[in-house]
Amino acid sequence: MMEGWEEDITGIRKFEELPENCRKYLALIEEITGTRISLVSVGPDRENNIILHDLTK
């Protein structure tokens, strides 16, 4: 069980600006799956994507 967040994240464009609990949630997903998350979508449009790792590698 994890704490959630209620902030609107659709305007966020940097990982560091995401709510702390959101960042913890993403880290847990990476840990459980043994893979890294390369992209996080915070809305329906292309500009709503946060690239965490180079997608070409």
PDB file of N, CA, C and O in Angstrom:
ATOM      1  N   MET A   1       0.844  -1.167   0.000  1.00  0.00           N
ATOM      2  CA  MET A   1       0.000   0.000   0.000  1.00  0.00           C
ATOM      3  C   MET A   1       0.898   1.241   0.000  1.00  0.00           C
ATOM      4  O   MET A   1       1.862   1.284   0.756  1.00  0.00           O
ATOM      5  N   MET A   2       0.572   2.199  -0.836  1.00  0.00           N
ATOM      6  CA  MET A   2       1.356   3.434  -0.913  1.00  0.00           C
ATOM      7  C   MET A   2       0.437   4.638  -0.808  1.00  0.00           C
ATOM      8  O   MET A   2      -0.732   4.562  -1.175  1.00  0.00           O
ATOM      9  N   GLU A   3       1.004   5.723  -0.327  1.00  0.00           N
ATOM     10  CA  GLU A   3       0.275   6.989  -0.301  1.00  0.00           C
ATOM     11  C   GLU A   3       0.150   7.509  -1.728  1.00  0.00           C
ATOM     12  O   GLU A   3       1.073   7.367  -2.526  1.00  0.00           O
ATOM     13  N   GLY A   4      -0.968   8.106  -2.045  1.00  0.00           N
ATOM     14  CA  GLY A   4      -1.189   8.674  -3.368  1.00  0.00           C
ATOM     15  C   GLY A   4      -0.866  10.162  -3.391  1.00  0.00           C
ATOM     16  O   GLY A   4      -0.173  10.677  -2.515  1.00  0.00           O
ATOM     17  N   TRP A   5      -1.365  10.844  -4.404  1.00  0.00           N
ATOM     18  CA  TRP A   5      -1.192  12.290  -4.512  1.00  0.00           C
ATOM     19  C   TRP A   5      -2.441  12.859  -5.161  1.00  0.00           C
ATOM     20  O   TRP A   5      -3.138  12.182  -5.897  1.00  0.00           O
ATOM     21  N   GLU A   6      -2.744  14.082  -4.844  1.00  0.00           N
ATOM     22  CA  GLU A   6      -3.948  14.713  -5.377  1.00  0.00           C
ATOM     23  C   GLU A   6      -3.628  15.898  -6.276  1.00  0.00           C
ATOM     24  O   GLU A   6      -4.527  16.497  -6.843  1.00  0.00           O
ATOM     25  N   GLU A   7      -2.340  16.252  -6.405  1.00  0.00           N
ATOM     26  CA  GLU A   7      -1.949  17.382  -7.237  1.00  0.00           C
ATOM     27  C   GLU A   7      -2.217  17.086  -8.713  1.00  0.00           C
ATOM     28  O   GLU A   7      -2.102  15.950  -9.158  1.00  0.00           O
ATOM     29  N   ASP A   8      -2.550  18.122  -9.455  1.00  0.00           N
ATOM     30  CA  ASP A   8      -2.707  18.019 -10.906  1.00  0.00           C
ATOM     31  C   ASP A   8      -1.308  17.993 -11.507  1.00  0.00           C
ATOM     32  O   ASP A   8      -0.541  18.944 -11.351  1.00  0.00           O
ATOM     33  N   ILE A   9      -0.950  16.901 -12.185  1.00  0.00           N
ATOM     34  CA  ILE A   9       0.396  16.766 -12.733  1.00  0.00           C
ATOM     35  C   ILE A   9       0.447  16.993 -14.242  1.00  0.00           C
ATOM     36  O   ILE A   9       1.509  16.855 -14.851  1.00  0.00           O
ATOM     37  N   THR A  10      -0.669  17.383 -14.838  1.00  0.00           N
ATOM     38  CA  THR A  10      -0.697  17.529 -16.298  1.00  0.00           C
ATOM     39  C   THR A  10       0.215  18.626 -16.825  1.00  0.00           C
ATOM     40  O   THR A  10       0.669  18.561 -17.953  1.00  0.00           O
ATOM     41  N   GLY A  11       0.552  19.604 -16.011  1.00  0.00           N
ATOM     42  CA  GLY A  11       1.420  20.682 -16.460  1.00  0.00           C
ATOM     43  C   GLY A  11       2.900  20.444 -16.171  1.00  0.00           C
ATOM     44  O   GLY A  11       3.754  21.241 -16.555  1.00  0.00           O
ATOM     45  N   ILE A  12       3.208  19.338 -15.527  1.00  0.00           N
ATOM     46  CA  ILE A  12       4.592  19.062 -15.141  1.00  0.00           C
ATOM     47  C   ILE A  12       5.364  18.524 -16.343  1.00  0.00           C
ATOM     48  O   ILE A  12       4.878  17.685 -17.090  1.00  0.00           O
ATOM     49  N   ARG A  13       6.609  19.005 -16.500  1.00  0.00           N
ATOM     50  CA  ARG A  13       7.450  18.591 -17.629  1.00  0.00           C
ATOM     51  C   ARG A  13       8.794  18.020 -17.198  1.00  0.00           C
ATOM     52  O   ARG A  13       9.584  17.594 -18.027  1.00  0.00           O
ATOM     53  N   LYS A  14       9.054  18.004 -15.886  1.00  0.00           N
ATOM     54  CA  LYS A  14      10.307  17.466 -15.365  1.00  0.00           C
ATOM     55  C   LYS A  14      10.010  16.470 -14.249  1.00  0.00           C
ATOM     56  O   LYS A  14       9.158  16.734 -13.390  1.00  0.00           O
ATOM     57  N   PHE A  15      10.722  15.355 -14.269  1.00  0.00           N
ATOM     58  CA  PHE A  15      10.539  14.315 -13.263  1.00  0.00           C
ATOM     59  C   PHE A  15      10.649  14.876 -11.850  1.00  0.00           C
ATOM     60  O   PHE A  15       9.860  14.532 -10.972  1.00  0.00           O
ATOM     61  N   GLU A  16      11.626  15.755 -11.641  1.00  0.00           N
ATOM     62  CA  GLU A  16      11.873  16.312 -10.316  1.00  0.00           C
ATOM     63  C   GLU A  16      10.696  17.132  -9.792  1.00  0.00           C
ATOM     64  O   GLU A  16      10.592  17.361  -8.592  1.00  0.00           O
ATOM     65  N   GLU A  17       9.828  17.590 -10.693  1.00  0.00           N
ATOM     66  CA  GLU A  17       8.679  18.400 -10.295  1.00  0.00           C
ATOM     67  C   GLU A  17       7.452  17.558  -9.936  1.00  0.00           C
ATOM     68  O   GLU A  17       6.472  18.092  -9.423  1.00  0.00           O
ATOM     69  N   LEU A  18       7.502  16.258 -10.226  1.00  0.00           N
ATOM     70  CA  LEU A  18       6.384  15.379  -9.863  1.00  0.00           C
ATOM     71  C   LEU A  18       6.273  15.305  -8.344  1.00  0.00           C
ATOM     72  O   LEU A  18       7.278  15.415  -7.637  1.00  0.00           O
ATOM     73  N   PRO A  19       5.073  15.087  -7.821  1.00  0.00           N
ATOM     74  CA  PRO A  19       4.922  14.928  -6.372  1.00  0.00           C
ATOM     75  C   PRO A  19       5.804  13.783  -5.863  1.00  0.00           C
ATOM     76  O   PRO A  19       6.028  12.794  -6.571  1.00  0.00           O
ATOM     77  N   GLU A  20       6.310  13.932  -4.659  1.00  0.00           N
ATOM     78  CA  GLU A  20       7.212  12.925  -4.093  1.00  0.00           C
ATOM     79  C   GLU A  20       6.607  11.526  -4.125  1.00  0.00           C
ATOM     80  O   GLU A  20       7.284  10.550  -4.483  1.00  0.00           O
ATOM     81  N   ASN A  21       5.335  11.388  -3.781  1.00  0.00           N
ATOM     82  CA  ASN A  21       4.711  10.064  -3.775  1.00  0.00           C
ATOM     83  C   ASN A  21       4.594   9.486  -5.178  1.00  0.00           C
ATOM     84  O   ASN A  21       4.657   8.271  -5.350  1.00  0.00           O
ATOM     85  N   CYS A  22       4.463  10.318  -6.178  1.00  0.00           N
ATOM     86  CA  CYS A  22       4.443   9.854  -7.564  1.00  0.00           C
ATOM     87  C   CYS A  22       5.818   9.306  -7.943  1.00  0.00           C
ATOM     88  O   CYS A  22       5.924   8.240  -8.540  1.00  0.00           O
ATOM     89  N   ARG A  23       6.872  10.030  -7.570  1.00  0.00           N
ATOM     90  CA  ARG A  23       8.235   9.565  -7.857  1.00  0.00           C
ATOM     91  C   ARG A  23       8.529   8.246  -7.138  1.00  0.00           C
ATOM     92  O   ARG A  23       9.139   7.339  -7.700  1.00  0.00           O
ATOM     93  N   LYS A  24       8.058   8.124  -5.903  1.00  0.00           N
ATOM     94  CA  LYS A  24       8.243   6.878  -5.148  1.00  0.00           C
ATOM     95  C   LYS A  24       7.501   5.724  -5.821  1.00  0.00           C
ATOM     96  O   LYS A  24       8.001   4.597  -5.875  1.00  0.00           O
ATOM     97  N   TYR A  25       6.305   5.992  -6.318  1.00  0.00           N
ATOM     98  CA  TYR A  25       5.504   4.977  -7.008  1.00  0.00           C
ATOM     99  C   TYR A  25       6.233   4.481  -8.260  1.00  0.00           C
ATOM    100  O   TYR A  25       6.338   3.276  -8.493  1.00  0.00           O
ATOM    101  N   LEU A  26       6.769   5.410  -9.037  1.00  0.00           N
ATOM    102  CA  LEU A  26       7.505   5.026 -10.247  1.00  0.00           C
ATOM    103  C   LEU A  26       8.750   4.217  -9.894  1.00  0.00           C
ATOM    104  O   LEU A  26       9.070   3.232 -10.566  1.00  0.00           O
ATOM    105  N   ALA A  27       9.451   4.613  -8.830  1.00  0.00           N
ATOM    106  CA  ALA A  27      10.640   3.868  -8.391  1.00  0.00           C
ATOM    107  C   ALA A  27      10.263   2.450  -7.966  1.00  0.00           C
ATOM    108  O   ALA A  27      10.989   1.494  -8.270  1.00  0.00           O
ATOM    109  N   LEU A  28       9.137   2.298  -7.304  1.00  0.00           N
ATOM    110  CA  LEU A  28       8.687   0.971  -6.883  1.00  0.00           C
ATOM    111  C   LEU A  28       8.359   0.105  -8.099  1.00  0.00           C
ATOM    112  O   LEU A  28       8.707  -1.073  -8.128  1.00  0.00           O
ATOM    113  N   ILE A  29       7.716   0.674  -9.093  1.00  0.00           N
ATOM    114  CA  ILE A  29       7.415  -0.074 -10.311  1.00  0.00           C
ATOM    115  C   ILE A  29       8.714  -0.563 -10.958  1.00  0.00           C
ATOM    116  O   ILE A  29       8.818  -1.718 -11.371  1.00  0.00           O
ATOM    117  N   GLU A  30       9.719   0.319 -11.026  1.00  0.00           N
ATOM    118  CA  GLU A  30      11.009  -0.087 -11.593  1.00  0.00           C
ATOM    119  C   GLU A  30      11.630  -1.220 -10.781  1.00  0.00           C
ATOM    120  O   GLU A  30      12.150  -2.184 -11.343  1.00  0.00           O
ATOM    121  N   GLU A  31      11.565  -1.105  -9.465  1.00  0.00           N
ATOM    122  CA  GLU A  31      12.140  -2.133  -8.590  1.00  0.00           C
ATOM    123  C   GLU A  31      11.433  -3.471  -8.764  1.00  0.00           C
ATOM    124  O   GLU A  31      12.075  -4.512  -8.926  1.00  0.00           O
ATOM    125  N   ILE A  32      10.121  -3.467  -8.754  1.00  0.00           N
ATOM    126  CA  ILE A  32       9.345  -4.707  -8.854  1.00  0.00           C
ATOM    127  C   ILE A  32       9.536  -5.378 -10.213  1.00  0.00           C
ATOM    128  O   ILE A  32       9.671  -6.599 -10.296  1.00  0.00           O
ATOM    129  N   THR A  33       9.554  -4.584 -11.273  1.00  0.00           N
ATOM    130  CA  THR A  33       9.650  -5.151 -12.621  1.00  0.00           C
ATOM    131  C   THR A  33      11.086  -5.400 -13.072  1.00  0.00           C
ATOM    132  O   THR A  33      11.312  -6.114 -14.043  1.00  0.00           O
ATOM    133  N   GLY A  34      12.054  -4.797 -12.385  1.00  0.00           N
ATOM    134  CA  GLY A  34      13.439  -4.964 -12.782  1.00  0.00           C
ATOM    135  C   GLY A  34      13.780  -4.260 -14.087  1.00  0.00           C
ATOM    136  O   GLY A  34      14.734  -4.617 -14.759  1.00  0.00           O
ATOM    137  N   THR A  35      12.983  -3.278 -14.446  1.00  0.00           N
ATOM    138  CA  THR A  35      13.231  -2.500 -15.656  1.00  0.00           C
ATOM    139  C   THR A  35      13.181  -1.020 -15.312  1.00  0.00           C
ATOM    140  O   THR A  35      12.683  -0.631 -14.254  1.00  0.00           O
ATOM    141  N   ARG A  36      13.695  -0.207 -16.216  1.00  0.00           N
ATOM    142  CA  ARG A  36      13.626   1.228 -15.955  1.00  0.00           C
ATOM    143  C   ARG A  36      12.486   1.845 -16.763  1.00  0.00           C
ATOM    144  O   ARG A  36      12.162   1.373 -17.859  1.00  0.00           O
ATOM    145  N   ILE A  37      11.900   2.837 -16.210  1.00  0.00           N
ATOM    146  CA  ILE A  37      10.848   3.572 -16.894  1.00  0.00           C
ATOM    147  C   ILE A  37      11.523   4.661 -17.719  1.00  0.00           C
ATOM    148  O   ILE A  37      12.323   5.427 -17.210  1.00  0.00           O
ATOM    149  N   SER A  38      11.209   4.699 -19.004  1.00  0.00           N
ATOM    150  CA  SER A  38      11.833   5.679 -19.896  1.00  0.00           C
ATOM    151  C   SER A  38      10.955   6.886 -20.142  1.00  0.00           C
ATOM    152  O   SER A  38      11.447   7.972 -20.414  1.00  0.00           O
ATOM    153  N   LEU A  39       9.641   6.713 -20.052  1.00  0.00           N
ATOM    154  CA  LEU A  39       8.724   7.790 -20.379  1.00  0.00           C
ATOM    155  C   LEU A  39       7.519   7.739 -19.453  1.00  0.00           C
ATOM    156  O   LEU A  39       6.999   6.662 -19.181  1.00  0.00           O
ATOM    157  N   VAL A  40       7.110   8.897 -18.973  1.00  0.00           N
ATOM    158  CA  VAL A  40       5.910   9.004 -18.141  1.00  0.00           C
ATOM    159  C   VAL A  40       4.977   9.991 -18.816  1.00  0.00           C
ATOM    160  O   VAL A  40       5.374  11.112 -19.144  1.00  0.00           O
ATOM    161  N   SER A  41       3.754   9.571 -19.043  1.00  0.00           N
ATOM    162  CA  SER A  41       2.762  10.442 -19.637  1.00  0.00           C
ATOM    163  C   SER A  41       1.895  11.033 -18.530  1.00  0.00           C
ATOM    164  O   SER A  41       1.378  10.303 -17.684  1.00  0.00           O
ATOM    165  N   VAL A  42       1.758  12.356 -18.541  1.00  0.00           N
ATOM    166  CA  VAL A  42       0.951  13.030 -17.517  1.00  0.00           C
ATOM    167  C   VAL A  42      -0.300  13.668 -18.121  1.00  0.00           C
ATOM    168  O   VAL A  42      -0.977  14.451 -17.468  1.00  0.00           O
ATOM    169  N   GLY A  43      -0.585  13.317 -19.370  1.00  0.00           N
ATOM    170  CA  GLY A  43      -1.749  13.848 -20.054  1.00  0.00           C
ATOM    171  C   GLY A  43      -1.884  13.234 -21.434  1.00  0.00           C
ATOM    172  O   GLY A  43      -1.060  12.426 -21.845  1.00  0.00           O
ATOM    173  N   PRO A  44      -2.902  13.616 -22.179  1.00  0.00           N
ATOM    174  CA  PRO A  44      -3.201  12.977 -23.457  1.00  0.00           C
ATOM    175  C   PRO A  44      -2.360  13.450 -24.653  1.00  0.00           C
ATOM    176  O   PRO A  44      -2.350  12.782 -25.688  1.00  0.00           O
ATOM    177  N   ASP A  45      -1.663  14.568 -24.531  1.00  0.00           N
ATOM    178  CA  ASP A  45      -0.932  15.112 -25.672  1.00  0.00           C
ATOM    179  C   ASP A  45       0.552  14.764 -25.605  1.00  0.00           C
ATOM    180  O   ASP A  45       1.085  14.459 -24.543  1.00  0.00           O
ATOM    181  N   ARG A  46       1.228  14.846 -26.764  1.00  0.00           N
ATOM    182  CA  ARG A  46       2.663  14.547 -26.820  1.00  0.00           C
ATOM    183  C   ARG A  46       3.473  15.398 -25.859  1.00  0.00           C
ATOM    184  O   ARG A  46       4.426  14.923 -25.259  1.00  0.00           O
ATOM    185  N   GLU A  47       3.115  16.643 -25.755  1.00  0.00           N
ATOM    186  CA  GLU A  47       3.878  17.517 -24.864  1.00  0.00           C
ATOM    187  C   GLU A  47       3.639  17.193 -23.390  1.00  0.00           C
ATOM    188  O   GLU A  47       4.275  17.772 -22.519  1.00  0.00           O
ATOM    189  N   ASN A  48       2.757  16.248 -23.123  1.00  0.00           N
ATOM    190  CA  ASN A  48       2.494  15.811 -21.755  1.00  0.00           C
ATOM    191  C   ASN A  48       3.356  14.619 -21.350  1.00  0.00           C
ATOM    192  O   ASN A  48       3.083  13.963 -20.355  1.00  0.00           O
ATOM    193  N   ASN A  49       4.399  14.337 -22.129  1.00  0.00           N
ATOM    194  CA  ASN A  49       5.298  13.230 -21.818  1.00  0.00           C
ATOM    195  C   ASN A  49       6.565  13.749 -21.148  1.00  0.00           C
ATOM    196  O   ASN A  49       7.125  14.758 -21.560  1.00  0.00           O
ATOM    197  N   ILE A  50       7.001  13.035 -20.128  1.00  0.00           N
ATOM    198  CA  ILE A  50       8.262  13.327 -19.468  1.00  0.00           C
ATOM    199  C   ILE A  50       9.206  12.186 -19.825  1.00  0.00           C
ATOM    200  O   ILE A  50       8.932  11.020 -19.509  1.00  0.00           O
ATOM    201  N   ILE A  51      10.296  12.502 -20.506  1.00  0.00           N
ATOM    202  CA  ILE A  51      11.274  11.476 -20.886  1.00  0.00           C
ATOM    203  C   ILE A  51      12.297  11.371 -19.763  1.00  0.00           C
ATOM    204  O   ILE A  51      12.958  12.337 -19.415  1.00  0.00           O
ATOM    205  N   LEU A  52      12.393  10.168 -19.208  1.00  0.00           N
ATOM    206  CA  LEU A  52      13.295   9.923 -18.088  1.00  0.00           C
ATOM    207  C   LEU A  52      14.642   9.391 -18.552  1.00  0.00           C
ATOM    208  O   LEU A  52      15.670   9.644 -17.933  1.00  0.00           O
ATOM    209  N   HIS A  53      14.637   8.610 -19.623  1.00  0.00           N
ATOM    210  CA  HIS A  53      15.847   8.014 -20.170  1.00  0.00           C
ATOM    211  C   HIS A  53      15.773   8.124 -21.684  1.00  0.00           C
ATOM    212  O   HIS A  53      14.686   8.084 -22.261  1.00  0.00           O
ATOM    213  N   ASP A  54      16.912   8.221 -22.320  1.00  0.00           N
ATOM    214  CA  ASP A  54      16.990   8.293 -23.780  1.00  0.00           C
ATOM    215  C   ASP A  54      16.273   7.082 -24.383  1.00  0.00           C
ATOM    216  O   ASP A  54      16.604   5.944 -24.072  1.00  0.00           O
ATOM    217  N   LEU A  55      15.299   7.333 -25.224  1.00  0.00           N
ATOM    218  CA  LEU A  55      14.490   6.268 -25.801  1.00  0.00           C
ATOM    219  C   LEU A  55      15.216   5.521 -26.927  1.00  0.00           C
ATOM    220  O   LEU A  55      14.751   4.488 -27.379  1.00  0.00           O
ATOM    221  N   THR A  56      16.334   6.034 -27.391  1.00  0.00           N
ATOM    222  CA  THR A  56      17.047   5.390 -28.494  1.00  0.00           C
ATOM    223  C   THR A  56      18.072   4.379 -28.008  1.00  0.00           C
ATOM    224  O   THR A  56      18.713   3.716 -28.806  1.00  0.00           O
ATOM    225  N   LYS A  57      18.260   4.262 -26.697  1.00  0.00           N
ATOM    226  CA  LYS A  57      19.258   3.309 -26.162  1.00  0.00           C
ATOM    227  C   LYS A  57      18.606   2.096 -25.572  1.00  0.00           C
ATOM    228  O   LYS A  57      17.568   2.065 -25.108  1.00  0.00           O
TER     229      LYS A  57
END
